[in-house]
Amino acid sequence: MAFLILLLSSCAKKEPEVDFKPVQMHWNLAEGEDESQMPRKDNCVILLTGRLMGEAPVQSSQAGELSYEVTISRSANNPETLEFRGICADLSIVDNPECRWSATCDASLKIVVKFDNGD
């Protein structure tokens, strides 16, 4: 019986661990934006940072640590949705797939990330 339990437990499918790539974010409000008009900004920033660290282009980056300049603005179509534009701070790798992205964070804190280097 112990052998059967051992056999079953060794065959159990284990969830792969997600490895997070360290990222450094430098947040900047877009010109003319007022942070007081962005009540969910802090929550969006936290969720976006976590999401970005696990994204495939970031995970596969050859850079040791990625640093981004990120601009935050409200969507022209829906002011409750925040828009983020990120670009690598290290301009020598700016053409890499992980270096240009945009993201949105809506009123329900749903994050959508899109990498812009030809994807």
Short mmCIF file of N, CA and C in Angstrom, two decimals:
data_model
loop_
_atom_site.label_atom_id
_atom_site.label_comp_id
_atom_site.label_asym_id
_atom_site.label_seq_id
_atom_site.Cartn_x
_atom_site.Cartn_y
_atom_site.Cartn_z
N MET A 1 0.82 -1.20 0.00
CA MET A 1 0.00 0.00 0.00
C MET A 1 0.87 1.26 0.00
N ALA A 2 1.93 1.26 0.82
CA ALA A 2 2.82 2.42 0.88
C ALA A 2 3.47 2.65 -0.48
N PHE A 3 3.81 1.54 -1.19
CA PHE A 3 4.40 1.67 -2.51
C PHE A 3 3.44 2.33 -3.49
N LEU A 4 2.16 1.97 -3.42
CA LEU A 4 1.15 2.54 -4.30
C LEU A 4 0.99 4.04 -4.05
N ILE A 5 0.98 4.45 -2.79
CA ILE A 5 0.88 5.88 -2.45
C ILE A 5 2.11 6.62 -2.95
N LEU A 6 3.29 6.04 -2.76
CA LEU A 6 4.52 6.65 -3.23
C LEU A 6 4.51 6.79 -4.76
N LEU A 7 4.04 5.76 -5.44
CA LEU A 7 3.98 5.78 -6.89
C LEU A 7 3.01 6.86 -7.37
N LEU A 8 1.86 6.94 -6.76
CA LEU A 8 0.86 7.94 -7.15
C LEU A 8 1.34 9.36 -6.88
N SER A 9 1.99 9.56 -5.75
CA SER A 9 2.45 10.91 -5.43
C SER A 9 3.59 11.33 -6.35
N SER A 10 4.42 10.41 -6.78
CA SER A 10 5.51 10.78 -7.68
C SER A 10 4.99 11.07 -9.09
N CYS A 11 3.83 10.52 -9.44
CA CYS A 11 3.25 10.76 -10.76
C CYS A 11 2.33 11.97 -10.79
N ALA A 12 2.02 12.50 -9.63
CA ALA A 12 1.11 13.65 -9.58
C ALA A 12 1.72 14.82 -10.33
N LYS A 13 0.88 15.48 -11.09
CA LYS A 13 1.37 16.61 -11.88
C LYS A 13 1.61 17.80 -10.95
N LYS A 14 2.79 18.34 -11.04
CA LYS A 14 3.13 19.48 -10.20
C LYS A 14 3.08 20.73 -11.06
N GLU A 15 2.58 21.81 -10.49
CA GLU A 15 2.54 23.10 -11.19
C GLU A 15 3.95 23.64 -11.34
N PRO A 16 4.31 24.08 -12.54
CA PRO A 16 5.65 24.65 -12.69
C PRO A 16 5.75 25.96 -11.93
N GLU A 17 6.91 26.16 -11.33
CA GLU A 17 7.12 27.41 -10.60
C GLU A 17 7.41 28.53 -11.59
N VAL A 18 6.80 29.68 -11.36
CA VAL A 18 7.06 30.83 -12.22
C VAL A 18 8.23 31.58 -11.62
N ASP A 19 9.22 31.79 -12.44
CA ASP A 19 10.39 32.54 -12.02
C ASP A 19 10.19 33.99 -12.43
N PHE A 20 10.34 34.91 -11.52
CA PHE A 20 10.14 36.31 -11.84
C PHE A 20 11.47 36.97 -12.13
N LYS A 21 11.51 37.68 -13.23
CA LYS A 21 12.70 38.44 -13.63
C LYS A 21 12.64 39.78 -12.91
N PRO A 22 13.71 40.20 -12.25
CA PRO A 22 13.67 41.50 -11.56
C PRO A 22 13.54 42.65 -12.57
N VAL A 23 12.65 43.55 -12.27
CA VAL A 23 12.47 44.74 -13.10
C VAL A 23 12.49 45.97 -12.20
N GLN A 24 12.98 47.04 -12.73
CA GLN A 24 12.98 48.31 -12.01
C GLN A 24 12.12 49.26 -12.84
N MET A 25 11.18 49.93 -12.17
CA MET A 25 10.26 50.82 -12.86
C MET A 25 10.45 52.25 -12.38
N HIS A 26 10.52 53.16 -13.33
CA HIS A 26 10.59 54.59 -13.04
C HIS A 26 9.28 55.19 -13.57
N TRP A 27 8.37 55.53 -12.65
CA TRP A 27 7.02 55.96 -13.02
C TRP A 27 6.99 57.46 -13.27
N ASN A 28 6.35 57.86 -14.37
CA ASN A 28 6.22 59.27 -14.74
C ASN A 28 4.80 59.54 -15.19
N LEU A 29 4.20 60.60 -14.66
CA LEU A 29 2.88 61.00 -15.15
C LEU A 29 3.03 61.68 -16.50
N ALA A 30 2.13 61.38 -17.42
CA ALA A 30 2.14 62.05 -18.72
C ALA A 30 1.87 63.54 -18.50
N GLU A 31 2.37 64.35 -19.40
CA GLU A 31 2.18 65.80 -19.31
C GLU A 31 0.68 66.12 -19.23
N GLY A 32 0.33 66.96 -18.28
CA GLY A 32 -1.05 67.39 -18.11
C GLY A 32 -1.90 66.48 -17.24
N GLU A 33 -1.36 65.35 -16.80
CA GLU A 33 -2.13 64.43 -15.95
C GLU A 33 -2.06 64.85 -14.49
N ASP A 34 -3.11 64.53 -13.75
CA ASP A 34 -3.22 64.85 -12.34
C ASP A 34 -3.43 63.54 -11.58
N GLU A 35 -2.48 63.19 -10.73
CA GLU A 35 -2.53 61.92 -10.00
C GLU A 35 -3.80 61.78 -9.16
N SER A 36 -4.36 62.89 -8.69
CA SER A 36 -5.59 62.83 -7.88
C SER A 36 -6.79 62.35 -8.71
N GLN A 37 -6.66 62.37 -10.03
CA GLN A 37 -7.72 61.89 -10.92
C GLN A 37 -7.56 60.40 -11.25
N MET A 38 -6.60 59.75 -10.58
CA MET A 38 -6.30 58.33 -10.82
C MET A 38 -6.39 57.55 -9.50
N PRO A 39 -7.60 57.34 -8.99
CA PRO A 39 -7.73 56.73 -7.66
C PRO A 39 -7.20 55.30 -7.56
N ARG A 40 -7.14 54.55 -8.65
CA ARG A 40 -6.65 53.17 -8.60
C ARG A 40 -5.20 53.05 -9.08
N LYS A 41 -4.52 54.15 -9.26
CA LYS A 41 -3.16 54.12 -9.83
C LYS A 41 -2.23 53.20 -9.04
N ASP A 42 -2.19 53.34 -7.73
CA ASP A 42 -1.26 52.53 -6.93
C ASP A 42 -1.55 51.04 -7.08
N ASN A 43 -2.82 50.65 -7.06
CA ASN A 43 -3.18 49.24 -7.23
C ASN A 43 -2.77 48.75 -8.62
N CYS A 44 -3.01 49.57 -9.64
CA CYS A 44 -2.63 49.21 -11.00
C CYS A 44 -1.12 49.04 -11.13
N VAL A 45 -0.36 49.94 -10.52
CA VAL A 45 1.10 49.89 -10.58
C VAL A 45 1.61 48.59 -9.96
N ILE A 46 1.08 48.21 -8.83
CA ILE A 46 1.50 46.98 -8.15
C ILE A 46 1.17 45.76 -9.01
N LEU A 47 -0.06 45.69 -9.51
CA LEU A 47 -0.47 44.56 -10.32
C LEU A 47 0.31 44.49 -11.64
N LEU A 48 0.52 45.63 -12.26
CA LEU A 48 1.26 45.67 -13.52
C LEU A 48 2.71 45.22 -13.33
N THR A 49 3.34 45.67 -12.27
CA THR A 49 4.73 45.28 -12.01
C THR A 49 4.85 43.77 -11.87
N GLY A 50 3.96 43.17 -11.09
CA GLY A 50 3.97 41.72 -10.92
C GLY A 50 3.72 40.99 -12.23
N ARG A 51 2.78 41.48 -12.99
CA ARG A 51 2.43 40.87 -14.27
C ARG A 51 3.61 40.96 -15.24
N LEU A 52 4.24 42.11 -15.30
CA LEU A 52 5.34 42.33 -16.23
C LEU A 52 6.52 41.40 -15.94
N MET A 53 6.81 41.18 -14.66
CA MET A 53 7.93 40.32 -14.27
C MET A 53 7.75 38.89 -14.77
N GLY A 54 6.51 38.46 -14.96
CA GLY A 54 6.25 37.09 -15.40
C GLY A 54 5.99 36.95 -16.89
N GLU A 55 5.97 38.06 -17.64
CA GLU A 55 5.70 38.01 -19.09
C GLU A 55 6.85 37.33 -19.83
N ALA A 56 6.51 36.54 -20.86
CA ALA A 56 7.50 35.76 -21.61
C ALA A 56 8.66 36.61 -22.17
N PRO A 57 8.41 37.77 -22.81
CA PRO A 57 9.55 38.53 -23.32
C PRO A 57 10.50 39.00 -22.21
N VAL A 58 9.96 39.31 -21.05
CA VAL A 58 10.79 39.73 -19.92
C VAL A 58 11.55 38.53 -19.37
N GLN A 59 10.85 37.41 -19.23
CA GLN A 59 11.49 36.18 -18.73
C GLN A 59 12.65 35.73 -19.60
N SER A 60 12.49 35.87 -20.92
CA SER A 60 13.53 35.38 -21.83
C SER A 60 14.62 36.41 -22.12
N SER A 61 14.53 37.57 -21.50
CA SER A 61 15.51 38.62 -21.72
C SER A 61 16.90 38.17 -21.26
N GLN A 62 17.90 38.56 -22.03
CA GLN A 62 19.28 38.25 -21.67
C GLN A 62 19.86 39.28 -20.70
N ALA A 63 19.14 40.39 -20.51
CA ALA A 63 19.60 41.42 -19.57
C ALA A 63 19.46 40.89 -18.14
N GLY A 64 20.42 41.20 -17.30
CA GLY A 64 20.38 40.74 -15.91
C GLY A 64 19.18 41.32 -15.17
N GLU A 65 19.00 42.61 -15.26
CA GLU A 65 17.84 43.27 -14.66
C GLU A 65 17.37 44.32 -15.66
N LEU A 66 16.08 44.37 -15.85
CA LEU A 66 15.52 45.35 -16.78
C LEU A 66 15.05 46.58 -16.02
N SER A 67 15.31 47.71 -16.58
CA SER A 67 14.87 48.98 -16.01
C SER A 67 14.03 49.69 -17.06
N TYR A 68 12.84 50.13 -16.66
CA TYR A 68 11.92 50.78 -17.58
C TYR A 68 11.58 52.19 -17.16
N GLU A 69 11.44 53.07 -18.13
CA GLU A 69 10.82 54.38 -17.94
C GLU A 69 9.37 54.18 -18.35
N VAL A 70 8.44 54.46 -17.44
CA VAL A 70 7.03 54.20 -17.69
C VAL A 70 6.23 55.49 -17.56
N THR A 71 5.44 55.77 -18.58
CA THR A 71 4.56 56.94 -18.57
C THR A 71 3.13 56.47 -18.31
N ILE A 72 2.47 57.16 -17.37
CA ILE A 72 1.10 56.82 -16.98
C ILE A 72 0.17 57.94 -17.44
N SER A 73 -0.95 57.55 -18.04
CA SER A 73 -1.97 58.53 -18.42
C SER A 73 -3.34 57.89 -18.33
N ARG A 74 -4.36 58.72 -18.36
CA ARG A 74 -5.73 58.22 -18.43
C ARG A 74 -6.09 58.04 -19.89
N SER A 75 -6.89 57.03 -20.17
CA SER A 75 -7.32 56.76 -21.53
C SER A 75 -8.21 57.89 -22.04
N ALA A 76 -7.99 58.30 -23.26
CA ALA A 76 -8.84 59.34 -23.87
C ALA A 76 -10.27 58.82 -24.07
N ASN A 77 -10.41 57.52 -24.30
CA ASN A 77 -11.73 56.92 -24.52
C ASN A 77 -12.49 56.64 -23.24
N ASN A 78 -11.76 56.32 -22.17
CA ASN A 78 -12.39 55.99 -20.89
C ASN A 78 -11.45 56.43 -19.77
N PRO A 79 -11.71 57.59 -19.14
CA PRO A 79 -10.80 58.12 -18.11
C PRO A 79 -10.61 57.20 -16.90
N GLU A 80 -11.48 56.19 -16.73
CA GLU A 80 -11.29 55.25 -15.62
C GLU A 80 -10.22 54.21 -15.94
N THR A 81 -9.85 54.10 -17.20
CA THR A 81 -8.80 53.16 -17.61
C THR A 81 -7.48 53.91 -17.68
N LEU A 82 -6.48 53.32 -17.03
CA LEU A 82 -5.14 53.91 -17.07
C LEU A 82 -4.33 53.23 -18.16
N GLU A 83 -3.52 54.03 -18.84
CA GLU A 83 -2.65 53.51 -19.88
C GLU A 83 -1.20 53.71 -19.46
N PHE A 84 -0.39 52.71 -19.73
CA PHE A 84 1.03 52.73 -19.37
C PHE A 84 1.83 52.47 -20.64
N ARG A 85 2.92 53.20 -20.80
CA ARG A 85 3.86 52.97 -21.91
C ARG A 85 5.24 52.82 -21.29
N GLY A 86 5.87 51.69 -21.56
CA GLY A 86 7.18 51.42 -21.00
C GLY A 86 8.23 51.27 -22.08
N ILE A 87 9.41 51.74 -21.78
CA ILE A 87 10.56 51.59 -22.67
C ILE A 87 11.79 51.35 -21.81
N CYS A 88 12.68 50.50 -22.29
CA CYS A 88 13.90 50.21 -21.53
C CYS A 88 14.70 51.50 -21.32
N ALA A 89 15.18 51.66 -20.11
CA ALA A 89 16.01 52.83 -19.79
C ALA A 89 17.39 52.71 -20.45
N ASP A 90 17.84 51.46 -20.65
CA ASP A 90 19.13 51.21 -21.29
C ASP A 90 18.92 51.26 -22.80
N LEU A 91 19.25 52.37 -23.41
CA LEU A 91 18.98 52.56 -24.84
C LEU A 91 19.80 51.63 -25.73
N SER A 92 20.83 50.99 -25.20
CA SER A 92 21.62 50.07 -26.02
C SER A 92 20.86 48.78 -26.33
N ILE A 93 19.80 48.49 -25.57
CA ILE A 93 19.01 47.28 -25.83
C ILE A 93 17.56 47.62 -26.21
N VAL A 94 17.32 48.89 -26.55
CA VAL A 94 15.95 49.36 -26.79
C VAL A 94 15.23 48.62 -27.93
N ASP A 95 15.96 48.01 -28.84
CA ASP A 95 15.33 47.27 -29.93
C ASP A 95 14.99 45.83 -29.57
N ASN A 96 15.35 45.40 -28.39
CA ASN A 96 15.03 44.05 -27.95
C ASN A 96 13.51 43.90 -27.74
N PRO A 97 12.98 42.68 -27.93
CA PRO A 97 11.53 42.46 -27.82
C PRO A 97 10.92 42.86 -26.48
N GLU A 98 11.70 42.80 -25.40
CA GLU A 98 11.17 43.09 -24.07
C GLU A 98 11.20 44.58 -23.74
N CYS A 99 11.68 45.41 -24.65
CA CYS A 99 11.97 46.80 -24.31
C CYS A 99 10.87 47.82 -24.59
N ARG A 100 9.88 47.49 -25.35
CA ARG A 100 8.79 48.45 -25.60
C ARG A 100 7.46 47.73 -25.37
N TRP A 101 6.67 48.28 -24.48
CA TRP A 101 5.38 47.68 -24.18
C TRP A 101 4.37 48.76 -23.81
N SER A 102 3.12 48.37 -23.91
CA SER A 102 2.03 49.22 -23.44
C SER A 102 1.10 48.33 -22.63
N ALA A 103 0.38 48.95 -21.73
CA ALA A 103 -0.54 48.19 -20.88
C ALA A 103 -1.72 49.06 -20.50
N THR A 104 -2.81 48.41 -20.17
CA THR A 104 -3.98 49.12 -19.64
C THR A 104 -4.38 48.47 -18.33
N CYS A 105 -5.02 49.26 -17.50
CA CYS A 105 -5.57 48.79 -16.23
C CYS A 105 -6.94 49.43 -16.12
N ASP A 106 -7.99 48.61 -16.18
CA ASP A 106 -9.34 49.18 -16.18
C ASP A 106 -9.90 49.33 -14.77
N ALA A 107 -11.14 49.76 -14.67
CA ALA A 107 -11.77 50.04 -13.37
C ALA A 107 -11.85 48.81 -12.48
N SER A 108 -11.88 47.62 -13.09
CA SER A 108 -11.92 46.38 -12.30
C SER A 108 -10.51 45.83 -12.04
N LEU A 109 -9.48 46.63 -12.36
CA LEU A 109 -8.06 46.29 -12.16
C LEU A 109 -7.60 45.15 -13.08
N LYS A 110 -8.24 44.99 -14.22
CA LYS A 110 -7.80 44.01 -15.21
C LYS A 110 -6.63 44.62 -15.98
N ILE A 111 -5.52 43.88 -16.01
CA ILE A 111 -4.30 44.33 -16.66
C ILE A 111 -4.16 43.62 -18.02
N VAL A 112 -3.89 44.40 -19.06
CA VAL A 112 -3.59 43.84 -20.38
C VAL A 112 -2.25 44.44 -20.81
N VAL A 113 -1.29 43.57 -21.15
CA VAL A 113 0.04 44.00 -21.55
C VAL A 113 0.27 43.60 -23.00
N LYS A 114 0.84 44.50 -23.78
CA LYS A 114 1.19 44.22 -25.17
C LYS A 114 2.61 44.71 -25.42
N PHE A 115 3.45 43.81 -25.91
CA PHE A 115 4.82 44.21 -26.28
C PHE A 115 4.79 44.73 -27.70
N ASP A 116 5.44 45.84 -27.93
CA ASP A 116 5.30 46.60 -29.18
C ASP A 116 6.44 46.42 -30.16
N ASN A 117 7.38 45.55 -29.92
CA ASN A 117 8.51 45.39 -30.84
C ASN A 117 8.21 44.35 -31.90
N GLY A 118 7.21 44.65 -32.72
CA GLY A 118 6.87 43.76 -33.82
C GLY A 118 5.95 42.62 -33.44
N ASP A 119 5.52 42.55 -32.20
CA ASP A 119 4.58 41.49 -31.80
C ASP A 119 3.18 41.83 -32.24
#
